[in-house]
């Protein structure tokens, strides 16, 4: 995407107004808040052909049988995930870069599964960068709340407990070493043990403070490049500090700053690895005059190449005094 003469890929926007996977209502308004904040306009100004596919809407909810214990609103979430997984697969096959606008984080069980299915067919591993205050690595066996947005990354890594969620659709699980939990500052006790047992890479806020986001994001990038992989960015806006992004249902103090988040997005853009994106947990009902939606759109702009000054490789140019 950084080559001046290279054709930019198309971008496909898809809204997923799901809120049933979380405990706080309001994320169903997230997709339209991102539209109002100008996400399509920013991407268009960067030279991308943007197609807005509207909002996904589920059909009638039909139980397959008894739902798993400790998985609230399982049948409703299941219906969303099955439909979204198929749409995500189709969008990835089209060659566009899909941006899935949520909605709570349970949607990633469908978006990432569909995208991973496509890249598996291409013979390339899909890595997932989970920018989030929470690990979301619970299962029905470990969860305290039963909220399914807290089980999404575990499901993607093939953990048990939600084995029939996709029905007849292929389950394209990633391995735990293809997941990076980044910016974590809230994790349940049994969830923490599961993450440690699976050796999932985790950069908590102490690591970000100690080593800096630049060093840690470059480690992620180099690992993906070493495996000839591609990257899915799952961006929960509660990754940001509540002072920056108050419009979320599960605020946790001590999150990433505005500048740290922009640096992450700029480095990801420079890597040319990101091929799909989730934006989740934006809750306009809890926001301050659209502030969080505007910040999210600004960060997506950085992810897709918005810069203050023109430069090919910002870090190298600065080090060499140019």
PDB file of C-alpha atoms in Angstrom:
ATOM      1  CA  UNK A   1       0.000   0.000   0.000  1.00  0.00           C
ATOM      2  CA  UNK A   2       2.972   2.352   0.437  1.00  0.00           C
ATOM      3  CA  UNK A   3       4.264   2.045  -3.167  1.00  0.00           C
ATOM      4  CA  UNK A   4       3.293   5.237  -5.027  1.00  0.00           C
ATOM      5  CA  UNK A   5       2.636   3.436  -8.303  1.00  0.00           C
ATOM      6  CA  UNK A   6       0.963   0.378  -6.808  1.00  0.00           C
ATOM      7  CA  UNK A   7      -2.792   0.069  -7.120  1.00  0.00           C
ATOM      8  CA  UNK A   8      -4.403   0.369  -3.742  1.00  0.00           C
ATOM      9  CA  UNK A   9      -6.706  -2.491  -2.789  1.00  0.00           C
ATOM     10  CA  UNK A  10     -10.411  -1.847  -2.508  1.00  0.00           C
ATOM     11  CA  UNK A  11     -11.861  -1.507   0.981  1.00  0.00           C
ATOM     12  CA  UNK A  12     -15.150  -3.144   1.963  1.00  0.00           C
ATOM     13  CA  UNK A  13     -17.011  -1.734   4.955  1.00  0.00           C
ATOM     14  CA  UNK A  14     -19.497  -4.004   6.701  1.00  0.00           C
ATOM     15  CA  UNK A  15     -21.455  -3.087   9.813  1.00  0.00           C
ATOM     16  CA  UNK A  16     -22.235  -5.755  12.389  1.00  0.00           C
ATOM     17  CA  UNK A  17     -24.632  -4.180  14.905  1.00  0.00           C
ATOM     18  CA  UNK A  18     -24.420  -6.912  17.514  1.00  0.00           C
ATOM     19  CA  UNK A  19     -24.614  -6.074  21.213  1.00  0.00           C
ATOM     20  CA  UNK A  20     -26.009  -9.292  22.658  1.00  0.00           C
ATOM     21  CA  UNK A  21     -22.531 -10.720  23.301  1.00  0.00           C
ATOM     22  CA  UNK A  22     -21.769  -7.996  25.848  1.00  0.00           C
ATOM     23  CA  UNK A  23     -23.332  -6.927  29.121  1.00  0.00           C
ATOM     24  CA  UNK A  24     -23.875  -3.275  28.156  1.00  0.00           C
ATOM     25  CA  UNK A  25     -26.369  -2.274  25.451  1.00  0.00           C
ATOM     26  CA  UNK A  26     -25.391   0.310  22.856  1.00  0.00           C
ATOM     27  CA  UNK A  27     -22.749  -1.221  20.588  1.00  0.00           C
ATOM     28  CA  UNK A  28     -25.395  -1.860  17.924  1.00  0.00           C
ATOM     29  CA  UNK A  29     -25.055   1.870  17.170  1.00  0.00           C
ATOM     30  CA  UNK A  30     -21.290   1.551  16.599  1.00  0.00           C
ATOM     31  CA  UNK A  31     -21.277   1.012  12.810  1.00  0.00           C
ATOM     32  CA  UNK A  32     -23.394   4.068  12.097  1.00  0.00           C
ATOM     33  CA  UNK A  33     -21.322   6.168  14.510  1.00  0.00           C
ATOM     34  CA  UNK A  34     -18.196   5.276  12.521  1.00  0.00           C
ATOM     35  CA  UNK A  35     -19.977   6.238   9.326  1.00  0.00           C
ATOM     36  CA  UNK A  36     -21.068   9.549  10.828  1.00  0.00           C
ATOM     37  CA  UNK A  37     -17.487  10.197  11.970  1.00  0.00           C
ATOM     38  CA  UNK A  38     -16.397   9.885   8.334  1.00  0.00           C
ATOM     39  CA  UNK A  39     -14.649   6.541   7.989  1.00  0.00           C
ATOM     40  CA  UNK A  40     -15.523   6.188   4.293  1.00  0.00           C
ATOM     41  CA  UNK A  41     -14.563   9.792   3.550  1.00  0.00           C
ATOM     42  CA  UNK A  42     -11.126   9.446   5.182  1.00  0.00           C
ATOM     43  CA  UNK A  43     -10.347   6.256   3.271  1.00  0.00           C
ATOM     44  CA  UNK A  44     -11.603   7.773   0.010  1.00  0.00           C
ATOM     45  CA  UNK A  45      -9.322  10.776   0.487  1.00  0.00           C
ATOM     46  CA  UNK A  46      -6.405   8.364   0.867  1.00  0.00           C
ATOM     47  CA  UNK A  47      -7.112   7.042  -2.631  1.00  0.00           C
ATOM     48  CA  UNK A  48      -8.975   3.835  -1.815  1.00  0.00           C
ATOM     49  CA  UNK A  49     -12.078   2.659  -3.604  1.00  0.00           C
ATOM     50  CA  UNK A  50     -14.501   2.176  -0.706  1.00  0.00           C
ATOM     51  CA  UNK A  51     -17.698   0.181  -0.888  1.00  0.00           C
ATOM     52  CA  UNK A  52     -20.065   0.240   2.065  1.00  0.00           C
ATOM     53  CA  UNK A  53     -21.989  -3.031   2.229  1.00  0.00           C
ATOM     54  CA  UNK A  54     -24.386  -1.708   4.853  1.00  0.00           C
ATOM     55  CA  UNK A  55     -25.220  -3.488   8.089  1.00  0.00           C
ATOM     56  CA  UNK A  56     -25.564  -7.225   8.493  1.00  0.00           C
ATOM     57  CA  UNK A  57     -28.976  -8.308   9.730  1.00  0.00           C
ATOM     58  CA  UNK A  58     -29.661 -11.749  11.122  1.00  0.00           C
ATOM     59  CA  UNK A  59     -32.569 -13.957  10.201  1.00  0.00           C
ATOM     60  CA  UNK A  60     -34.782 -15.852  12.607  1.00  0.00           C
ATOM     61  CA  UNK A  61     -32.944 -17.324  15.597  1.00  0.00           C
ATOM     62  CA  UNK A  62     -33.400 -21.095  15.624  1.00  0.00           C
ATOM     63  CA  UNK A  63     -31.932 -23.270  18.399  1.00  0.00           C
ATOM     64  CA  UNK A  64     -29.996 -26.349  17.263  1.00  0.00           C
ATOM     65  CA  UNK A  65     -30.344 -27.977  20.637  1.00  0.00           C
ATOM     66  CA  UNK A  66     -29.479 -27.171  24.233  1.00  0.00           C
ATOM     67  CA  UNK A  67     -26.971 -24.278  24.327  1.00  0.00           C
ATOM     68  CA  UNK A  68     -23.703 -24.628  26.222  1.00  0.00           C
ATOM     69  CA  UNK A  69     -23.821 -23.684  29.873  1.00  0.00           C
ATOM     70  CA  UNK A  70     -22.354 -20.296  30.787  1.00  0.00           C
ATOM     71  CA  UNK A  71     -22.744 -18.817  27.292  1.00  0.00           C
ATOM     72  CA  UNK A  72     -25.355 -16.072  27.452  1.00  0.00           C
ATOM     73  CA  UNK A  73     -27.589 -15.551  24.402  1.00  0.00           C
ATOM     74  CA  UNK A  74     -25.757 -18.370  22.653  1.00  0.00           C
ATOM     75  CA  UNK A  75     -28.369 -18.928  19.945  1.00  0.00           C
ATOM     76  CA  UNK A  76     -28.492 -15.243  19.023  1.00  0.00           C
ATOM     77  CA  UNK A  77     -24.691 -14.946  18.890  1.00  0.00           C
ATOM     78  CA  UNK A  78     -24.499 -18.192  16.934  1.00  0.00           C
ATOM     79  CA  UNK A  79     -26.852 -16.808  14.291  1.00  0.00           C
ATOM     80  CA  UNK A  80     -24.738 -13.666  13.893  1.00  0.00           C
ATOM     81  CA  UNK A  81     -21.465 -15.604  13.738  1.00  0.00           C
ATOM     82  CA  UNK A  82     -22.578 -18.068  11.095  1.00  0.00           C
ATOM     83  CA  UNK A  83     -23.846 -15.330   8.805  1.00  0.00           C
ATOM     84  CA  UNK A  84     -20.793 -13.131   9.360  1.00  0.00           C
ATOM     85  CA  UNK A  85     -18.276 -15.927   8.805  1.00  0.00           C
ATOM     86  CA  UNK A  86     -19.717 -16.590   5.361  1.00  0.00           C
ATOM     87  CA  UNK A  87     -19.789 -12.890   4.474  1.00  0.00           C
ATOM     88  CA  UNK A  88     -16.220 -12.404   5.708  1.00  0.00           C
ATOM     89  CA  UNK A  89     -15.023 -15.296   3.573  1.00  0.00           C
ATOM     90  CA  UNK A  90     -16.722 -13.803   0.521  1.00  0.00           C
ATOM     91  CA  UNK A  91     -15.291 -10.340   1.104  1.00  0.00           C
ATOM     92  CA  UNK A  92     -11.772 -11.737   1.540  1.00  0.00           C
ATOM     93  CA  UNK A  93     -12.154 -13.725  -1.685  1.00  0.00           C
ATOM     94  CA  UNK A  94     -13.146 -10.553  -3.530  1.00  0.00           C
ATOM     95  CA  UNK A  95      -9.657  -9.159  -2.989  1.00  0.00           C
ATOM     96  CA  UNK A  96     -10.880  -6.225  -0.908  1.00  0.00           C
ATOM     97  CA  UNK A  97      -9.619  -5.379   2.558  1.00  0.00           C
ATOM     98  CA  UNK A  98     -12.690  -5.869   4.764  1.00  0.00           C
ATOM     99  CA  UNK A  99     -13.294  -3.591   7.736  1.00  0.00           C
ATOM    100  CA  UNK A 100     -15.844  -5.102  10.100  1.00  0.00           C
ATOM    101  CA  UNK A 101     -17.500  -2.319  12.077  1.00  0.00           C
ATOM    102  CA  UNK A 102     -19.009  -3.464  15.356  1.00  0.00           C
ATOM    103  CA  UNK A 103     -20.706  -4.236  17.472  1.00  0.00           C
ATOM    104  CA  UNK A 104     -19.268  -6.140  20.426  1.00  0.00           C
ATOM    105  CA  UNK A 105     -16.158  -8.301  20.218  1.00  0.00           C
ATOM    106  CA  UNK A 106     -18.061 -11.555  19.809  1.00  0.00           C
ATOM    107  CA  UNK A 107     -18.307 -10.649  16.114  1.00  0.00           C
ATOM    108  CA  UNK A 108     -14.643 -11.567  15.626  1.00  0.00           C
ATOM    109  CA  UNK A 109     -15.559 -15.231  16.001  1.00  0.00           C
ATOM    110  CA  UNK A 110     -17.216 -14.853  12.605  1.00  0.00           C
ATOM    111  CA  UNK A 111     -15.069 -12.220  10.909  1.00  0.00           C
ATOM    112  CA  UNK A 112     -11.723 -13.815  11.710  1.00  0.00           C
ATOM    113  CA  UNK A 113     -12.964 -17.328  10.999  1.00  0.00           C
ATOM    114  CA  UNK A 114     -14.118 -16.332   7.517  1.00  0.00           C
ATOM    115  CA  UNK A 115     -10.923 -14.450   6.710  1.00  0.00           C
ATOM    116  CA  UNK A 116      -8.732 -17.256   8.110  1.00  0.00           C
ATOM    117  CA  UNK A 117     -10.614 -19.748   5.943  1.00  0.00           C
ATOM    118  CA  UNK A 118      -9.724 -17.727   2.847  1.00  0.00           C
ATOM    119  CA  UNK A 119      -6.036 -17.322   3.715  1.00  0.00           C
ATOM    120  CA  UNK A 120      -5.758 -20.992   4.571  1.00  0.00           C
ATOM    121  CA  UNK A 121      -6.825 -21.738   1.002  1.00  0.00           C
ATOM    122  CA  UNK A 122      -4.070 -19.400  -0.205  1.00  0.00           C
ATOM    123  CA  UNK A 123      -1.480 -21.298   1.826  1.00  0.00           C
ATOM    124  CA  UNK A 124      -0.664 -18.344   4.081  1.00  0.00           C
ATOM    125  CA  UNK A 125      -1.143 -18.272   7.868  1.00  0.00           C
ATOM    126  CA  UNK A 126      -3.354 -15.594   9.364  1.00  0.00           C
ATOM    127  CA  UNK A 127      -2.019 -13.899  12.482  1.00  0.00           C
ATOM    128  CA  UNK A 128      -4.310 -11.873  14.742  1.00  0.00           C
ATOM    129  CA  UNK A 129      -3.253  -8.758  16.646  1.00  0.00           C
ATOM    130  CA  UNK A 130      -5.705  -8.265  19.514  1.00  0.00           C
ATOM    131  CA  UNK A 131      -5.593  -4.624  20.644  1.00  0.00           C
ATOM    132  CA  UNK A 132      -7.733  -4.782  23.753  1.00  0.00           C
ATOM    133  CA  UNK A 133      -7.875  -4.071  27.459  1.00  0.00           C
ATOM    134  CA  UNK A 134      -9.110  -7.655  27.887  1.00  0.00           C
ATOM    135  CA  UNK A 135      -7.683 -10.980  26.748  1.00  0.00           C
ATOM    136  CA  UNK A 136     -11.116 -12.378  25.769  1.00  0.00           C
ATOM    137  CA  UNK A 137      -9.612 -15.859  26.209  1.00  0.00           C
ATOM    138  CA  UNK A 138     -12.383 -17.306  28.336  1.00  0.00           C
ATOM    139  CA  UNK A 139     -14.374 -20.427  27.531  1.00  0.00           C
ATOM    140  CA  UNK A 140     -17.743 -21.498  28.950  1.00  0.00           C
ATOM    141  CA  UNK A 141     -15.683 -23.468  31.498  1.00  0.00           C
ATOM    142  CA  UNK A 142     -13.631 -20.494  32.730  1.00  0.00           C
ATOM    143  CA  UNK A 143     -15.904 -17.482  32.305  1.00  0.00           C
ATOM    144  CA  UNK A 144     -17.150 -15.522  35.287  1.00  0.00           C
ATOM    145  CA  UNK A 145     -19.827 -13.531  33.460  1.00  0.00           C
ATOM    146  CA  UNK A 146     -20.931 -15.855  30.648  1.00  0.00           C
ATOM    147  CA  UNK A 147     -20.686 -12.956  28.176  1.00  0.00           C
ATOM    148  CA  UNK A 148     -19.566 -14.288  24.826  1.00  0.00           C
ATOM    149  CA  UNK A 149     -17.550 -11.246  23.790  1.00  0.00           C
ATOM    150  CA  UNK A 150     -15.083 -12.465  26.427  1.00  0.00           C
ATOM    151  CA  UNK A 151     -14.682 -15.850  24.687  1.00  0.00           C
ATOM    152  CA  UNK A 152     -13.834 -14.663  21.197  1.00  0.00           C
ATOM    153  CA  UNK A 153     -10.044 -15.007  21.050  1.00  0.00           C
ATOM    154  CA  UNK A 154     -10.198 -18.413  22.751  1.00  0.00           C
ATOM    155  CA  UNK A 155     -12.721 -19.641  20.196  1.00  0.00           C
ATOM    156  CA  UNK A 156     -10.492 -18.466  17.349  1.00  0.00           C
ATOM    157  CA  UNK A 157      -7.623 -20.510  18.789  1.00  0.00           C
ATOM    158  CA  UNK A 158      -9.704 -23.687  18.772  1.00  0.00           C
ATOM    159  CA  UNK A 159     -10.536 -23.893  22.468  1.00  0.00           C
ATOM    160  CA  UNK A 160     -13.447 -26.152  23.360  1.00  0.00           C
ATOM    161  CA  UNK A 161     -16.869 -25.341  24.721  1.00  0.00           C
ATOM    162  CA  UNK A 162     -18.386 -23.652  21.656  1.00  0.00           C
ATOM    163  CA  UNK A 163     -17.744 -26.469  19.206  1.00  0.00           C
ATOM    164  CA  UNK A 164     -21.078 -26.216  17.366  1.00  0.00           C
ATOM    165  CA  UNK A 165     -21.089 -22.440  17.043  1.00  0.00           C
ATOM    166  CA  UNK A 166     -20.445 -22.479  13.282  1.00  0.00           C
ATOM    167  CA  UNK A 167     -22.782 -25.351  12.471  1.00  0.00           C
ATOM    168  CA  UNK A 168     -21.937 -26.816   9.042  1.00  0.00           C
ATOM    169  CA  UNK A 169     -19.454 -24.072   8.174  1.00  0.00           C
ATOM    170  CA  UNK A 170     -15.702 -24.813   8.291  1.00  0.00           C
ATOM    171  CA  UNK A 171     -13.940 -23.788  11.467  1.00  0.00           C
ATOM    172  CA  UNK A 172     -10.627 -22.257  10.419  1.00  0.00           C
ATOM    173  CA  UNK A 173      -8.920 -21.998  13.784  1.00  0.00           C
ATOM    174  CA  UNK A 174      -5.600 -20.273  14.236  1.00  0.00           C
ATOM    175  CA  UNK A 175      -2.999 -21.658  16.616  1.00  0.00           C
ATOM    176  CA  UNK A 176      -2.243 -19.858  19.905  1.00  0.00           C
ATOM    177  CA  UNK A 177       1.141 -18.764  18.546  1.00  0.00           C
ATOM    178  CA  UNK A 178      -0.677 -16.845  15.795  1.00  0.00           C
ATOM    179  CA  UNK A 179      -2.406 -14.616  18.363  1.00  0.00           C
ATOM    180  CA  UNK A 180      -0.894 -11.541  20.016  1.00  0.00           C
ATOM    181  CA  UNK A 181      -2.734 -10.031  22.971  1.00  0.00           C
ATOM    182  CA  UNK A 182      -1.614  -6.414  23.093  1.00  0.00           C
ATOM    183  CA  UNK A 183      -2.335  -3.759  25.705  1.00  0.00           C
ATOM    184  CA  UNK A 184      -4.011  -6.164  28.117  1.00  0.00           C
ATOM    185  CA  UNK A 185      -4.780  -4.872  31.605  1.00  0.00           C
ATOM    186  CA  UNK A 186      -7.764  -6.963  32.728  1.00  0.00           C
ATOM    187  CA  UNK A 187      -7.807 -10.776  32.803  1.00  0.00           C
ATOM    188  CA  UNK A 188      -9.749 -13.318  34.878  1.00  0.00           C
ATOM    189  CA  UNK A 189      -7.848 -15.849  37.042  1.00  0.00           C
ATOM    190  CA  UNK A 190      -8.756 -19.028  35.103  1.00  0.00           C
ATOM    191  CA  UNK A 191      -8.434 -17.152  31.839  1.00  0.00           C
ATOM    192  CA  UNK A 192      -4.908 -16.092  32.810  1.00  0.00           C
ATOM    193  CA  UNK A 193      -3.940 -19.679  33.504  1.00  0.00           C
ATOM    194  CA  UNK A 194      -5.312 -20.799  30.143  1.00  0.00           C
ATOM    195  CA  UNK A 195      -3.372 -18.086  28.311  1.00  0.00           C
ATOM    196  CA  UNK A 196      -0.206 -19.115  30.121  1.00  0.00           C
ATOM    197  CA  UNK A 197      -0.770 -22.829  29.435  1.00  0.00           C
ATOM    198  CA  UNK A 198      -1.221 -22.107  25.710  1.00  0.00           C
ATOM    199  CA  UNK A 199       1.798 -19.772  25.688  1.00  0.00           C
ATOM    200  CA  UNK A 200      -0.123 -17.029  23.943  1.00  0.00           C
ATOM    201  CA  UNK A 201       2.042 -13.954  23.346  1.00  0.00           C
ATOM    202  CA  UNK A 202       0.847 -11.208  25.648  1.00  0.00           C
ATOM    203  CA  UNK A 203       2.087  -7.630  25.880  1.00  0.00           C
ATOM    204  CA  UNK A 204       0.376  -6.102  28.894  1.00  0.00           C
ATOM    205  CA  UNK A 205       0.516  -2.436  29.807  1.00  0.00           C
ATOM    206  CA  UNK A 206       3.632  -2.921  31.923  1.00  0.00           C
ATOM    207  CA  UNK A 207       5.432  -4.305  28.873  1.00  0.00           C
ATOM    208  CA  UNK A 208       4.246  -1.342  26.802  1.00  0.00           C
ATOM    209  CA  UNK A 209       5.508   1.046  29.475  1.00  0.00           C
ATOM    210  CA  UNK A 210       8.821  -0.770  29.888  1.00  0.00           C
ATOM    211  CA  UNK A 211       9.754  -1.461  26.254  1.00  0.00           C
ATOM    212  CA  UNK A 212       7.569   0.955  24.261  1.00  0.00           C
ATOM    213  CA  UNK A 213       4.915   0.157  21.699  1.00  0.00           C
ATOM    214  CA  UNK A 214       7.331   0.549  18.774  1.00  0.00           C
ATOM    215  CA  UNK A 215       9.630  -2.263  19.907  1.00  0.00           C
ATOM    216  CA  UNK A 216       6.754  -4.619  20.722  1.00  0.00           C
ATOM    217  CA  UNK A 217       4.792  -4.027  17.514  1.00  0.00           C
ATOM    218  CA  UNK A 218       7.934  -4.582  15.455  1.00  0.00           C
ATOM    219  CA  UNK A 219       8.334  -7.970  17.161  1.00  0.00           C
ATOM    220  CA  UNK A 220       4.827  -8.899  16.042  1.00  0.00           C
ATOM    221  CA  UNK A 221       5.512  -7.697  12.511  1.00  0.00           C
ATOM    222  CA  UNK A 222       8.777  -9.614  12.208  1.00  0.00           C
ATOM    223  CA  UNK A 223       7.160 -12.826  13.426  1.00  0.00           C
ATOM    224  CA  UNK A 224       4.399 -12.546  10.837  1.00  0.00           C
ATOM    225  CA  UNK A 225       6.871 -11.778   8.058  1.00  0.00           C
ATOM    226  CA  UNK A 226       9.068 -14.731   9.052  1.00  0.00           C
ATOM    227  CA  UNK A 227       6.123 -17.085   8.409  1.00  0.00           C
ATOM    228  CA  UNK A 228       5.007 -15.332   5.196  1.00  0.00           C
ATOM    229  CA  UNK A 229       1.790 -14.568   7.011  1.00  0.00           C
ATOM    230  CA  UNK A 230      -0.853 -11.878   6.836  1.00  0.00           C
ATOM    231  CA  UNK A 231      -2.323  -9.933   9.713  1.00  0.00           C
ATOM    232  CA  UNK A 232      -5.841  -9.331  10.954  1.00  0.00           C
ATOM    233  CA  UNK A 233      -6.172  -6.380  13.319  1.00  0.00           C
ATOM    234  CA  UNK A 234      -8.910  -6.791  15.914  1.00  0.00           C
ATOM    235  CA  UNK A 235      -9.158  -3.323  17.460  1.00  0.00           C
ATOM    236  CA  UNK A 236     -11.266  -2.971  20.577  1.00  0.00           C
ATOM    237  CA  UNK A 237     -11.550   0.732  21.339  1.00  0.00           C
ATOM    238  CA  UNK A 238     -11.185  -0.008  25.071  1.00  0.00           C
ATOM    239  CA  UNK A 239      -7.521  -0.646  24.251  1.00  0.00           C
ATOM    240  CA  UNK A 240      -7.288   3.135  24.529  1.00  0.00           C
ATOM    241  CA  UNK A 241      -7.280   4.898  27.862  1.00  0.00           C
ATOM    242  CA  UNK A 242     -10.806   5.996  28.884  1.00  0.00           C
ATOM    243  CA  UNK A 243      -9.595   9.603  28.873  1.00  0.00           C
ATOM    244  CA  UNK A 244      -9.030   9.210  25.122  1.00  0.00           C
ATOM    245  CA  UNK A 245     -11.970   6.933  24.300  1.00  0.00           C
ATOM    246  CA  UNK A 246     -14.776   7.075  26.876  1.00  0.00           C
ATOM    247  CA  UNK A 247     -17.432   5.518  24.639  1.00  0.00           C
ATOM    248  CA  UNK A 248     -17.009   1.875  25.656  1.00  0.00           C
ATOM    249  CA  UNK A 249     -18.961  -0.382  27.980  1.00  0.00           C
ATOM    250  CA  UNK A 250     -16.008  -1.852  29.893  1.00  0.00           C
ATOM    251  CA  UNK A 251     -13.582   0.968  30.619  1.00  0.00           C
ATOM    252  CA  UNK A 252     -10.301   0.021  32.296  1.00  0.00           C
ATOM    253  CA  UNK A 253      -7.929   2.810  33.456  1.00  0.00           C
ATOM    254  CA  UNK A 254      -4.353   2.902  32.261  1.00  0.00           C
ATOM    255  CA  UNK A 255      -4.805   2.220  28.559  1.00  0.00           C
ATOM    256  CA  UNK A 256      -2.851   3.311  25.509  1.00  0.00           C
ATOM    257  CA  UNK A 257      -2.425   7.000  24.790  1.00  0.00           C
ATOM    258  CA  UNK A 258      -3.508   8.731  21.606  1.00  0.00           C
ATOM    259  CA  UNK A 259       0.101   8.991  20.420  1.00  0.00           C
ATOM    260  CA  UNK A 260       0.919   5.352  21.228  1.00  0.00           C
ATOM    261  CA  UNK A 261      -2.117   4.176  19.284  1.00  0.00           C
ATOM    262  CA  UNK A 262      -1.202   6.260  16.235  1.00  0.00           C
ATOM    263  CA  UNK A 263       2.360   4.918  16.277  1.00  0.00           C
ATOM    264  CA  UNK A 264       1.021   1.357  16.311  1.00  0.00           C
ATOM    265  CA  UNK A 265      -1.212   2.085  13.337  1.00  0.00           C
ATOM    266  CA  UNK A 266       1.567   3.798  11.396  1.00  0.00           C
ATOM    267  CA  UNK A 267       3.965   0.900  11.939  1.00  0.00           C
ATOM    268  CA  UNK A 268       1.291  -1.575  10.879  1.00  0.00           C
ATOM    269  CA  UNK A 269       0.712   0.440   7.719  1.00  0.00           C
ATOM    270  CA  UNK A 270       4.422   0.459   6.943  1.00  0.00           C
ATOM    271  CA  UNK A 271       4.522  -3.337   7.345  1.00  0.00           C
ATOM    272  CA  UNK A 272       1.940  -3.850   4.550  1.00  0.00           C
ATOM    273  CA  UNK A 273       0.685  -6.954   6.380  1.00  0.00           C
ATOM    274  CA  UNK A 274      -2.823  -5.940   7.462  1.00  0.00           C
ATOM    275  CA  UNK A 275      -5.483  -7.495   5.229  1.00  0.00           C
ATOM    276  CA  UNK A 276      -8.574  -7.233   7.434  1.00  0.00           C
ATOM    277  CA  UNK A 277      -9.746  -5.231  10.436  1.00  0.00           C
ATOM    278  CA  UNK A 278     -12.321  -5.353  13.236  1.00  0.00           C
ATOM    279  CA  UNK A 279     -13.369  -2.175  15.057  1.00  0.00           C
ATOM    280  CA  UNK A 280     -15.373  -3.269  18.080  1.00  0.00           C
ATOM    281  CA  UNK A 281     -17.010  -2.225  21.350  1.00  0.00           C
ATOM    282  CA  UNK A 282     -17.693   1.370  20.309  1.00  0.00           C
ATOM    283  CA  UNK A 283     -20.755   2.382  22.314  1.00  0.00           C
ATOM    284  CA  UNK A 284     -22.100   5.781  21.195  1.00  0.00           C
ATOM    285  CA  UNK A 285     -24.654   5.735  24.024  1.00  0.00           C
ATOM    286  CA  UNK A 286     -21.739   6.132  26.470  1.00  0.00           C
ATOM    287  CA  UNK A 287     -19.671   8.497  24.346  1.00  0.00           C
ATOM    288  CA  UNK A 288     -19.066  12.247  24.642  1.00  0.00           C
ATOM    289  CA  UNK A 289     -20.385  13.962  21.493  1.00  0.00           C
ATOM    290  CA  UNK A 290     -18.919  11.352  19.155  1.00  0.00           C
ATOM    291  CA  UNK A 291     -15.429  11.691  20.562  1.00  0.00           C
ATOM    292  CA  UNK A 292     -14.557   7.984  20.583  1.00  0.00           C
ATOM    293  CA  UNK A 293     -15.893   7.422  17.069  1.00  0.00           C
ATOM    294  CA  UNK A 294     -13.777  10.301  15.754  1.00  0.00           C
ATOM    295  CA  UNK A 295     -10.652   8.936  17.446  1.00  0.00           C
ATOM    296  CA  UNK A 296     -11.297   5.472  15.993  1.00  0.00           C
ATOM    297  CA  UNK A 297     -11.657   6.927  12.491  1.00  0.00           C
ATOM    298  CA  UNK A 298      -8.450   8.930  12.894  1.00  0.00           C
ATOM    299  CA  UNK A 299      -6.597   5.768  13.898  1.00  0.00           C
ATOM    300  CA  UNK A 300      -7.991   3.870  10.915  1.00  0.00           C
ATOM    301  CA  UNK A 301      -6.705   6.729   8.779  1.00  0.00           C
ATOM    302  CA  UNK A 302      -3.202   6.165  10.173  1.00  0.00           C
ATOM    303  CA  UNK A 303      -3.517   2.425   9.595  1.00  0.00           C
ATOM    304  CA  UNK A 304      -4.209   3.051   5.919  1.00  0.00           C
ATOM    305  CA  UNK A 305      -1.516   5.631   5.323  1.00  0.00           C
ATOM    306  CA  UNK A 306      -2.574   9.042   6.605  1.00  0.00           C
ATOM    307  CA  UNK A 307       0.587  10.966   7.504  1.00  0.00           C
ATOM    308  CA  UNK A 308       1.434  14.489   8.585  1.00  0.00           C
ATOM    309  CA  UNK A 309       4.499  14.521   6.327  1.00  0.00           C
ATOM    310  CA  UNK A 310       5.408  12.353   3.336  1.00  0.00           C
ATOM    311  CA  UNK A 311       8.060   9.793   4.168  1.00  0.00           C
ATOM    312  CA  UNK A 312       8.918   6.303   2.968  1.00  0.00           C
ATOM    313  CA  UNK A 313      10.355   4.808   6.142  1.00  0.00           C
ATOM    314  CA  UNK A 314       9.896   7.288   8.994  1.00  0.00           C
ATOM    315  CA  UNK A 315      12.147   5.608  11.538  1.00  0.00           C
ATOM    316  CA  UNK A 316      15.086   5.012   9.185  1.00  0.00           C
ATOM    317  CA  UNK A 317      14.859   8.514   7.753  1.00  0.00           C
ATOM    318  CA  UNK A 318      15.022  10.053  11.218  1.00  0.00           C
ATOM    319  CA  UNK A 319      17.935   7.867  12.297  1.00  0.00           C
ATOM    320  CA  UNK A 320      19.895   8.846   9.197  1.00  0.00           C
ATOM    321  CA  UNK A 321      19.200  12.541   9.688  1.00  0.00           C
ATOM    322  CA  UNK A 322      17.211  13.018   6.489  1.00  0.00           C
TER     323      UNK A 322
END
